[in-house]
Short mmCIF file of C-alpha atoms in Angstrom, two decimals:
data_model
loop_
_atom_site.label_atom_id
_atom_site.label_comp_id
_atom_site.label_asym_id
_atom_site.label_seq_id
_atom_site.Cartn_x
_atom_site.Cartn_y
_atom_site.Cartn_z
CA MET A 1 63.22 10.28 -72.58
CA SER A 2 66.04 10.00 -70.75
CA CYS A 3 64.10 11.42 -67.57
CA LEU A 4 61.37 8.95 -68.05
CA MET A 5 63.69 5.86 -67.78
CA VAL A 6 65.62 6.80 -65.06
CA GLU A 7 62.27 6.65 -63.10
CA ARG A 8 60.99 3.93 -60.96
CA CYS A 9 58.35 1.77 -62.35
CA GLY A 10 54.81 3.11 -60.68
CA GLU A 11 56.17 6.57 -59.96
CA LEU A 12 55.10 8.22 -63.37
CA LEU A 13 51.46 9.28 -63.87
CA PHE A 14 50.34 11.78 -66.40
CA GLU A 15 46.94 13.63 -66.54
CA ASN A 16 46.41 12.86 -70.00
CA PRO A 17 45.78 9.16 -70.51
CA GLU A 18 47.31 8.93 -73.87
CA GLN A 19 50.46 10.32 -72.47
CA ASN A 20 50.40 7.21 -69.56
CA VAL A 21 50.11 4.90 -72.69
CA LYS A 22 53.15 6.04 -74.55
CA CYS A 23 55.11 6.37 -71.15
CA VAL A 24 54.01 2.46 -70.86
CA CYS A 25 55.18 1.77 -74.15
CA MET A 26 58.27 3.46 -73.76
CA LEU A 27 59.24 1.74 -70.57
CA GLY A 28 58.10 -2.18 -71.69
CA ASP A 29 60.50 -1.66 -74.36
CA VAL A 30 63.35 -0.45 -72.66
CA ARG A 31 66.34 -2.50 -71.76
CA LEU A 32 68.74 -1.08 -69.47
CA ARG A 33 72.84 -1.32 -70.17
CA GLY A 34 74.83 -1.09 -67.44
CA GLN A 35 78.86 -0.53 -66.68
CA THR A 36 79.13 -4.26 -67.46
CA GLY A 37 77.43 -3.90 -70.93
CA VAL A 38 74.73 -7.25 -69.75
CA PRO A 39 71.46 -5.75 -70.90
CA ALA A 40 68.88 -5.56 -68.34
CA GLU A 41 65.15 -5.88 -68.86
CA ARG A 42 63.19 -3.24 -66.66
CA ARG A 43 61.00 -4.97 -64.25
CA GLY A 44 57.52 -5.31 -65.32
CA SER A 45 58.47 -5.10 -69.15
CA TYR A 46 56.71 -8.71 -69.91
CA PRO A 47 53.71 -8.29 -71.71
CA PHE A 48 51.31 -9.97 -69.27
CA ILE A 49 49.06 -12.65 -71.48
CA ASP A 50 45.39 -11.90 -69.89
CA PHE A 51 43.21 -14.47 -70.31
CA ARG A 52 40.26 -12.92 -69.26
CA LEU A 53 41.08 -10.03 -71.51
CA LEU A 54 41.23 -12.51 -74.57
CA ASN A 55 37.81 -13.97 -73.80
CA ASN A 56 36.01 -11.09 -73.12
CA THR A 57 37.35 -9.58 -76.40
CA THR A 58 36.50 -12.75 -78.21
CA HIS A 59 32.97 -12.70 -77.29
CA SER A 60 32.43 -9.11 -78.45
CA GLY A 61 33.15 -10.53 -81.76
CA GLU A 62 36.75 -8.57 -82.24
CA ILE A 63 38.85 -10.98 -82.09
CA GLY A 64 38.75 -13.82 -84.54
CA THR A 65 41.72 -14.42 -86.82
CA LYS A 66 45.55 -15.85 -85.87
CA LYS A 67 46.52 -11.99 -87.25
CA LYS A 68 44.27 -10.51 -84.68
CA VAL A 69 45.35 -12.75 -81.60
CA LYS A 70 49.00 -12.01 -82.66
CA ARG A 71 48.25 -8.14 -82.55
CA LEU A 72 46.40 -8.10 -79.36
CA LEU A 73 49.23 -10.05 -77.03
CA SER A 74 51.86 -7.98 -78.75
CA PHE A 75 49.08 -4.76 -77.34
CA GLN A 76 49.39 -6.68 -74.03
CA ARG A 77 52.92 -4.57 -73.26
CA TYR A 78 50.58 -1.77 -72.91
CA PHE A 79 48.41 -3.19 -70.25
CA HIS A 80 50.62 -5.26 -68.06
CA ALA A 81 50.17 -5.44 -64.87
CA SER A 82 53.16 -3.64 -63.82
CA ARG A 83 53.81 -1.11 -61.12
CA LEU A 84 53.48 1.63 -63.61
CA LEU A 85 50.00 0.62 -64.21
CA ARG A 86 48.83 -0.51 -60.45
CA GLY A 87 50.61 2.46 -58.78
CA ILE A 88 53.02 1.79 -56.00
CA ILE A 89 52.55 -1.31 -54.07
CA PRO A 90 52.85 -1.43 -50.63
CA GLN A 91 55.99 -3.34 -49.55
CA ALA A 92 55.13 -6.82 -48.26
CA PRO A 93 55.52 -7.07 -44.33
CA LEU A 94 59.21 -7.55 -43.06
CA HIS A 95 59.28 -11.22 -41.95
CA LEU A 96 62.14 -11.84 -39.85
CA LEU A 97 62.85 -13.85 -37.33
CA ASP A 98 61.61 -11.94 -34.04
CA GLU A 99 59.11 -12.49 -31.30
CA ASP A 100 56.28 -11.87 -33.82
CA TYR A 101 57.32 -14.37 -36.32
CA LEU A 102 54.82 -17.30 -36.54
CA GLY A 103 56.01 -20.30 -34.51
CA GLN A 104 55.41 -22.92 -36.66
CA ALA A 105 56.84 -20.98 -39.52
CA ARG A 106 59.98 -20.86 -37.28
CA HIS A 107 60.05 -24.35 -36.50
CA MET A 108 59.58 -25.51 -40.27
CA LEU A 109 62.73 -23.32 -41.18
CA SER A 110 64.94 -24.96 -38.56
CA LYS A 111 64.18 -28.18 -40.99
CA VAL A 112 64.66 -26.34 -43.80
CA GLY A 113 67.37 -29.07 -45.31
CA MET A 114 64.84 -32.18 -45.16
CA TRP A 115 63.68 -33.20 -48.31
CA ASP A 116 60.16 -33.83 -47.03
CA PHE A 117 59.77 -29.87 -46.67
CA ASP A 118 56.27 -28.90 -46.96
CA ILE A 119 56.63 -25.82 -49.25
CA PHE A 120 52.49 -25.43 -49.61
CA LEU A 121 52.27 -25.23 -46.02
CA PHE A 122 55.47 -22.98 -45.26
CA ASP A 123 53.64 -20.55 -48.01
CA ARG A 124 50.59 -20.48 -45.95
CA LEU A 125 52.45 -19.98 -42.78
CA THR A 126 54.31 -16.85 -44.18
CA ASN A 127 51.29 -15.68 -45.47
CA GLY A 128 52.17 -16.24 -48.76
CA ASN A 129 55.53 -14.85 -48.18
CA SER A 130 57.58 -18.10 -48.68
CA LEU A 131 60.51 -17.16 -51.39
CA VAL A 132 61.32 -13.92 -49.41
CA THR A 133 61.25 -15.32 -45.98
CA LEU A 134 63.27 -18.38 -47.02
CA LEU A 135 65.77 -16.41 -48.65
CA CYS A 136 66.28 -14.18 -46.24
CA HIS A 137 66.96 -17.04 -43.77
CA LEU A 138 69.37 -19.50 -45.83
CA PHE A 139 71.14 -16.23 -46.73
CA ASN A 140 71.40 -15.63 -42.77
CA THR A 141 72.28 -18.86 -42.14
CA HIS A 142 74.99 -19.67 -45.01
CA GLY A 143 76.36 -16.53 -43.26
CA LEU A 144 76.23 -14.80 -46.76
CA ILE A 145 74.76 -11.39 -45.13
CA HIS A 146 78.35 -11.26 -42.93
CA HIS A 147 80.43 -12.26 -45.69
CA PHE A 148 79.38 -10.16 -48.37
CA LYS A 149 78.42 -7.47 -46.33
CA LEU A 150 74.74 -7.29 -47.66
CA ASP A 151 72.04 -4.59 -46.22
CA MET A 152 69.56 -6.69 -44.61
CA VAL A 153 66.71 -4.03 -45.78
CA THR A 154 67.98 -3.77 -49.55
CA LEU A 155 68.09 -7.87 -49.46
CA HIS A 156 64.82 -7.76 -48.08
CA ARG A 157 63.77 -5.08 -50.65
CA PHE A 158 65.35 -6.88 -53.69
CA LEU A 159 63.61 -10.20 -52.67
CA VAL A 160 60.04 -8.49 -52.85
CA MET A 161 60.80 -7.19 -56.11
CA VAL A 162 61.72 -11.03 -57.14
CA GLN A 163 58.23 -12.54 -55.26
CA GLU A 164 56.56 -9.87 -56.63
CA ASP A 165 57.63 -10.39 -60.58
CA TYR A 166 56.13 -14.08 -60.03
CA HIS A 167 52.58 -14.18 -61.47
CA SER A 168 50.56 -15.77 -58.67
CA GLN A 169 47.66 -16.61 -61.20
CA ASN A 170 49.99 -19.22 -62.84
CA PRO A 171 48.97 -22.45 -61.66
CA TYR A 172 52.86 -23.66 -61.70
CA HIS A 173 55.39 -21.19 -62.78
CA ASN A 174 54.81 -18.69 -59.22
CA ALA A 175 56.96 -18.07 -56.43
CA VAL A 176 55.98 -20.91 -54.52
CA HIS A 177 57.34 -23.32 -57.39
CA ALA A 178 60.56 -20.93 -56.83
CA ALA A 179 60.75 -21.53 -53.36
CA ASP A 180 60.59 -24.83 -53.53
CA VAL A 181 63.34 -24.92 -56.27
CA THR A 182 65.23 -22.69 -53.90
CA GLN A 183 64.91 -25.11 -50.76
CA ALA A 184 65.93 -28.07 -53.13
CA MET A 185 69.29 -25.97 -54.24
CA HIS A 186 69.97 -25.72 -50.53
CA CYS A 187 69.69 -29.80 -50.14
CA TYR A 188 72.08 -30.11 -52.98
CA LEU A 189 74.59 -27.59 -52.05
CA LYS A 190 74.64 -29.46 -48.43
CA GLU A 191 75.86 -32.87 -50.19
CA PRO A 192 79.01 -34.09 -49.09
CA LYS A 193 80.69 -34.66 -52.46
CA LEU A 194 80.09 -30.65 -53.20
CA ALA A 195 79.53 -28.84 -49.82
CA SER A 196 83.41 -29.01 -49.07
CA PHE A 197 84.32 -27.32 -52.09
CA LEU A 198 81.78 -24.72 -52.37
CA THR A 199 82.72 -21.18 -51.84
CA PRO A 200 80.31 -18.30 -50.54
CA LEU A 201 80.03 -16.86 -53.87
CA ASP A 202 79.14 -20.46 -55.23
CA ILE A 203 76.61 -20.55 -52.60
CA MET A 204 74.80 -17.15 -53.19
CA LEU A 205 74.92 -17.76 -56.89
CA GLY A 206 73.05 -21.08 -56.46
CA LEU A 207 70.51 -19.54 -54.31
CA LEU A 208 69.74 -16.52 -56.16
CA ALA A 209 69.68 -18.63 -59.28
CA ALA A 210 67.35 -21.01 -57.90
CA ALA A 211 65.19 -17.78 -56.56
CA ALA A 212 65.05 -15.96 -59.89
CA HIS A 213 65.01 -18.83 -62.48
CA ASP A 214 61.62 -18.64 -63.88
CA VAL A 215 60.94 -14.80 -62.87
CA ASP A 216 57.88 -13.11 -64.82
CA HIS A 217 57.00 -16.68 -66.32
CA PRO A 218 53.67 -15.84 -68.45
CA GLY A 219 52.49 -19.17 -67.87
CA VAL A 220 53.01 -20.09 -71.68
CA ASN A 221 55.64 -21.86 -73.27
CA GLN A 222 58.44 -20.82 -75.78
CA PRO A 223 56.95 -22.52 -78.87
CA PHE A 224 53.55 -20.38 -78.19
CA LEU A 225 55.71 -16.66 -77.73
CA ILE A 226 57.21 -17.94 -81.21
CA LYS A 227 54.13 -18.76 -82.73
CA THR A 228 52.09 -15.60 -81.42
CA ASN A 229 55.00 -13.39 -82.68
CA HIS A 230 56.23 -12.41 -79.07
CA HIS A 231 58.01 -9.67 -78.79
CA LEU A 232 60.46 -11.31 -76.65
CA ALA A 233 60.95 -14.46 -79.20
CA ASN A 234 61.94 -11.59 -81.64
CA LEU A 235 64.20 -9.90 -79.20
CA TYR A 236 66.05 -13.09 -78.55
CA GLN A 237 65.89 -14.93 -81.56
CA ASN A 238 63.48 -17.56 -80.52
CA MET A 239 66.99 -19.35 -78.46
CA SER A 240 66.09 -19.88 -74.98
CA VAL A 241 63.52 -16.71 -74.58
CA LEU A 242 62.27 -17.17 -71.22
CA GLU A 243 65.45 -17.85 -69.77
CA ASN A 244 66.67 -15.08 -71.64
CA HIS A 245 64.32 -12.70 -69.99
CA HIS A 246 64.46 -14.31 -66.41
CA TRP A 247 68.16 -13.66 -66.35
CA ARG A 248 67.92 -10.01 -67.52
CA SER A 249 65.08 -9.03 -65.53
CA THR A 250 66.93 -10.40 -62.52
CA ILE A 251 69.81 -8.22 -63.56
CA GLY A 252 67.88 -5.29 -63.81
CA MET A 253 66.35 -6.45 -60.06
CA LEU A 254 69.80 -6.23 -58.77
CA ARG A 255 70.84 -3.14 -60.08
CA GLU A 256 67.71 -1.36 -59.51
CA SER A 257 67.74 -2.42 -55.42
CA ARG A 258 71.43 -1.93 -55.65
CA LEU A 259 72.08 -4.97 -53.40
CA LEU A 260 75.64 -5.53 -54.86
CA ALA A 261 76.46 -2.03 -55.44
CA HIS A 262 79.11 -1.84 -53.03
CA LEU A 263 80.93 -4.52 -54.10
CA PRO A 264 84.08 -4.20 -56.82
CA LYS A 265 82.90 -3.72 -60.64
CA GLU A 266 84.56 -6.85 -61.59
CA MET A 267 82.97 -8.86 -59.05
CA THR A 268 79.45 -7.70 -59.62
CA GLN A 269 79.94 -7.94 -63.58
CA ASP A 270 80.96 -12.07 -62.38
CA ILE A 271 77.93 -12.46 -60.48
CA GLU A 272 75.79 -11.12 -63.31
CA GLN A 273 77.25 -13.53 -66.15
CA GLN A 274 77.37 -16.40 -64.10
CA LEU A 275 73.61 -16.11 -63.09
CA GLY A 276 72.57 -16.01 -66.29
CA SER A 277 74.97 -19.00 -67.08
CA LEU A 278 73.43 -20.74 -64.61
CA ILE A 279 69.31 -19.63 -65.73
CA LEU A 280 70.13 -20.54 -69.01
CA ALA A 281 70.89 -24.02 -68.13
CA THR A 282 67.29 -24.54 -67.16
CA ASP A 283 66.21 -24.63 -70.82
CA ILE A 284 64.90 -28.05 -70.99
CA ASN A 285 65.67 -27.82 -74.66
CA ARG A 286 69.45 -28.44 -73.96
CA GLN A 287 68.68 -30.80 -71.46
CA ASN A 288 70.67 -33.77 -73.44
CA GLU A 289 73.57 -31.13 -73.64
CA PHE A 290 74.15 -31.14 -69.84
CA LEU A 291 73.48 -35.03 -69.63
CA THR A 292 75.61 -36.13 -71.93
CA ARG A 293 78.56 -33.69 -70.76
CA LEU A 294 77.74 -34.85 -67.29
CA LYS A 295 77.96 -38.64 -68.12
CA ALA A 296 81.64 -38.10 -70.11
CA HIS A 297 82.49 -36.50 -66.67
CA LEU A 298 81.67 -39.21 -64.54
CA GLN A 299 82.92 -41.82 -66.71
CA ASN A 300 86.02 -40.04 -67.11
CA LYS A 301 86.44 -39.24 -63.62
CA ASP A 302 87.89 -35.89 -64.19
CA LEU A 303 85.78 -33.58 -62.09
CA ARG A 304 88.24 -31.26 -60.09
CA LEU A 305 85.61 -29.23 -57.90
CA GLU A 306 88.38 -27.42 -56.72
CA ASP A 307 88.25 -25.72 -60.05
CA VAL A 308 86.30 -23.09 -60.35
CA HIS A 309 84.75 -24.17 -64.02
CA ASP A 310 83.54 -27.83 -62.68
CA ARG A 311 81.90 -26.52 -59.85
CA HIS A 312 80.08 -24.04 -61.93
CA PHE A 313 79.09 -26.79 -64.17
CA LEU A 314 77.64 -29.18 -60.98
CA LEU A 315 75.65 -25.92 -60.18
CA GLN A 316 73.97 -26.01 -63.38
CA ILE A 317 73.22 -29.71 -63.22
CA ALA A 318 72.15 -29.15 -59.21
CA LEU A 319 69.89 -26.27 -60.27
CA LYS A 320 68.78 -28.25 -63.50
CA CYS A 321 67.74 -30.77 -60.66
CA ALA A 322 66.33 -28.64 -58.57
CA ASP A 323 64.07 -27.30 -61.17
CA ILE A 324 62.44 -30.82 -62.30
CA CYS A 325 62.78 -32.54 -58.77
CA ASN A 326 58.61 -32.66 -58.04
CA PRO A 327 58.61 -36.34 -59.18
CA CYS A 328 61.24 -36.96 -56.73
CA ARG A 329 59.24 -35.46 -53.43
CA ILE A 330 56.78 -37.61 -51.89
CA TRP A 331 53.61 -38.61 -53.53
CA GLU A 332 51.28 -36.02 -51.67
CA MET A 333 53.42 -33.05 -52.82
CA SER A 334 54.62 -34.39 -55.95
CA LYS A 335 50.86 -35.17 -56.98
CA GLN A 336 49.75 -31.21 -56.53
CA TRP A 337 52.74 -30.34 -58.37
CA SER A 338 52.03 -32.45 -61.27
CA GLU A 339 48.15 -31.10 -61.25
CA ARG A 340 49.39 -27.79 -60.89
CA VAL A 341 51.73 -27.88 -64.13
CA CYS A 342 49.25 -30.18 -66.44
CA GLU A 343 46.83 -27.41 -65.30
CA GLU A 344 49.38 -25.04 -66.76
CA PHE A 345 49.66 -26.63 -70.04
CA TYR A 346 45.68 -26.99 -70.41
CA ARG A 347 44.96 -23.37 -69.85
CA GLN A 348 47.72 -23.18 -72.90
CA GLY A 349 45.82 -25.38 -74.88
CA ASP A 350 42.44 -23.92 -74.30
CA LEU A 351 43.82 -20.34 -75.18
CA GLU A 352 45.37 -22.01 -78.41
CA GLN A 353 42.12 -24.08 -79.35
CA LYS A 354 40.05 -20.84 -78.62
CA PHE A 355 41.72 -18.90 -81.54
CA GLU A 356 42.46 -21.51 -84.03
CA LEU A 357 46.28 -22.36 -83.20
CA GLU A 358 47.88 -25.27 -83.07
CA ILE A 359 47.81 -27.34 -79.78
CA SER A 360 50.78 -27.50 -78.18
CA PRO A 361 52.28 -30.92 -77.46
CA LEU A 362 50.84 -31.98 -74.10
CA CYS A 363 48.54 -29.30 -73.89
CA ASN A 364 45.35 -30.98 -75.08
CA GLN A 365 43.06 -31.62 -71.94
CA GLN A 366 41.17 -34.26 -74.23
CA LYS A 367 44.06 -36.36 -75.21
CA ASP A 368 46.77 -35.55 -72.74
CA SER A 369 46.28 -36.95 -69.49
CA ILE A 370 48.08 -35.98 -66.21
CA PRO A 371 49.12 -39.63 -65.84
CA SER A 372 50.49 -39.97 -68.93
CA ILE A 373 52.13 -36.68 -69.45
CA GLN A 374 53.89 -37.39 -65.88
CA ILE A 375 54.93 -40.89 -66.71
CA GLY A 376 56.63 -39.74 -70.04
CA PHE A 377 58.10 -36.60 -68.07
CA MET A 378 59.35 -39.37 -65.73
CA THR A 379 60.60 -41.64 -68.14
CA TYR A 380 62.64 -39.46 -70.33
CA ILE A 381 63.62 -36.24 -68.74
CA VAL A 382 63.67 -36.66 -64.62
CA GLU A 383 65.38 -40.58 -64.41
CA PRO A 384 68.08 -40.11 -66.83
CA LEU A 385 69.20 -36.88 -65.05
CA PHE A 386 68.59 -38.11 -61.43
CA GLN A 387 70.24 -41.25 -62.02
CA GLU A 388 73.48 -39.19 -63.09
CA TRP A 389 73.32 -37.08 -60.22
CA ALA A 390 72.88 -40.27 -57.82
CA ARG A 391 76.38 -41.04 -59.53
CA PHE A 392 78.12 -38.02 -58.68
CA THR A 393 76.87 -37.91 -55.12
CA GLY A 394 78.11 -41.72 -54.56
CA ASN A 395 74.66 -42.61 -54.25
CA SER A 396 74.00 -40.26 -51.18
CA ALA A 397 71.14 -40.73 -48.65
CA LEU A 398 69.28 -37.82 -50.26
CA SER A 399 70.11 -39.28 -53.62
CA GLU A 400 68.72 -42.91 -52.99
CA ASN A 401 65.45 -40.87 -51.27
CA MET A 402 64.93 -39.30 -54.24
CA LEU A 403 65.10 -42.29 -56.40
CA SER A 404 62.78 -44.15 -54.34
CA HIS A 405 59.91 -41.45 -53.90
CA LEU A 406 60.64 -41.34 -57.97
CA ALA A 407 60.13 -45.16 -58.58
CA HIS A 408 56.58 -45.13 -56.19
CA ASN A 409 55.26 -42.02 -57.83
CA LYS A 410 56.13 -43.37 -61.40
CA ALA A 411 54.02 -46.73 -60.05
CA GLN A 412 51.26 -44.61 -58.58
CA TRP A 413 50.73 -42.63 -61.99
CA LYS A 414 50.80 -46.30 -63.98
CA SER A 415 48.16 -47.15 -61.62
CA LEU A 416 45.92 -44.32 -62.39
CA LEU A 417 46.05 -44.57 -66.12
CA PRO A 418 42.93 -45.19 -68.22
CA LYS A 419 42.37 -49.06 -68.28
CA GLN A 420 42.63 -49.40 -71.74
CA ARG A 421 46.23 -47.64 -72.01
CA ARG A 422 47.03 -49.82 -69.03
CA SER A 423 46.28 -53.33 -70.76
CA SER A 424 48.16 -52.20 -73.58
CA GLY A 425 51.59 -51.89 -71.65
CA GLY A 426 51.14 -48.69 -70.08
CA GLY A 427 51.42 -45.10 -71.16
CA CYS A 428 53.80 -41.83 -71.45
CA ALA A 429 53.27 -38.66 -72.98
CA GLY A 430 50.49 -38.61 -75.75
CA GLY A 431 49.44 -42.23 -75.03
CA SER A 432 52.09 -43.91 -76.54
CA PRO A 433 53.29 -47.13 -74.86
CA ASP A 434 55.49 -46.58 -71.77
CA HIS A 435 58.74 -48.43 -72.19
CA THR A 436 60.43 -47.63 -69.03
CA ASP A 437 63.84 -47.43 -69.77
CA HIS A 438 64.38 -46.88 -73.60
CA GLY A 439 61.73 -44.46 -75.05
CA THR A 440 61.60 -43.96 -78.79
CA GLU A 441 63.44 -40.75 -80.23
CA ASP A 442 59.61 -39.49 -81.18
CA GLU A 443 58.03 -39.78 -77.71
CA GLU A 444 61.02 -38.28 -76.07
CA LYS A 445 60.87 -35.33 -77.96
CA THR A 446 57.08 -35.25 -77.75
CA VAL A 447 57.58 -34.53 -74.11
CA THR A 448 60.73 -32.59 -74.14
CA GLU A 449 58.58 -29.94 -76.68
CA GLY A 450 55.80 -30.34 -74.16
CA ILE A 451 57.14 -29.45 -71.18
CA ALA A 452 59.54 -26.29 -72.66
CA PRO A 453 59.23 -23.45 -70.13
#
């Protein structure tokens, strides 16, 4: 058993199919524990939820009860599209800045700090390798490769691991979203109020957390995992289930790639812990906790960015902003992201309806329109956070630009609301009237529950 666990996924294969299934079971359940004592999940350990498999099984009459659905979802771990079942996956091309690099992509990277950066175009230009290409470039421009004496090939290998462990079939939670969040994080790290205080470690933590904050996301939210008795919900006791998984998976990839193996043990321990703190902060259920704390700091004017703890808190806030910044992008890009995230919501709702589960908030395509979902999201989640971020930055040019886009995009969605809702005073999530500044507590709770990752 021990010899199986030290092998890389994709390198084990037995002639007997039953042995393969048993091996998948063992690798799917294993959690690595290194010298730091921080549990790390093996790559590919997430039980992939294959909607096609569920649909096909339903038509064959094998599934019809909630109990059977739970059993199937639990069994998914054995058929997860992991490296073990797919075999050794060829590494993506090494996209570095050389004579063969696409000129348009290189030109875009020269403007990576601009807020109108088009991540969709960049992903096409890099043949679907936007996350790897962007991170290689940012690590180089920030001097992190030289400062931490990172091996470029090892860095690339790690980034390919991260990119591959995002599910490309997810409309929203995929590697392009991770690249978009990373580009936004890069913009925030350049804010004058913050940039002069940041250390190379702060910058590397911010970029790594942004890149891996949703790694191996299944395309369904935490309430879905809980009500289907998913093994990760049990593992993390229904608390920040996905965020814990993203963090532990990232640690597993860092250790497997040995990207930081040359650094002192104490430093790698600190990096792993801080990455966890950053990624866990993206849990939308903790939104009010962080927002209240930020308001208090700004009110008391007691943020001291020379202090490592205050800097880390601002990195948490920056990552939270980057994670939900889509409504602050230009309309053309913001609209695409809105449609993608709602499509992911609707897919979950369709799955819940098919198997007679309660449909989660904002996941009912017949009742929850894209405009109403987006207006509620902007009103109760995005606006309060970005208004406080603007206060921190001293209303920087970037902050004013983002708030301007936010107001414009909200007006655009209002204009697209069904006529009956507009005539009754607008609409937010669930079709309730949009009170713009002060929504009811129930409406805010509905939005928060609905967009919980």
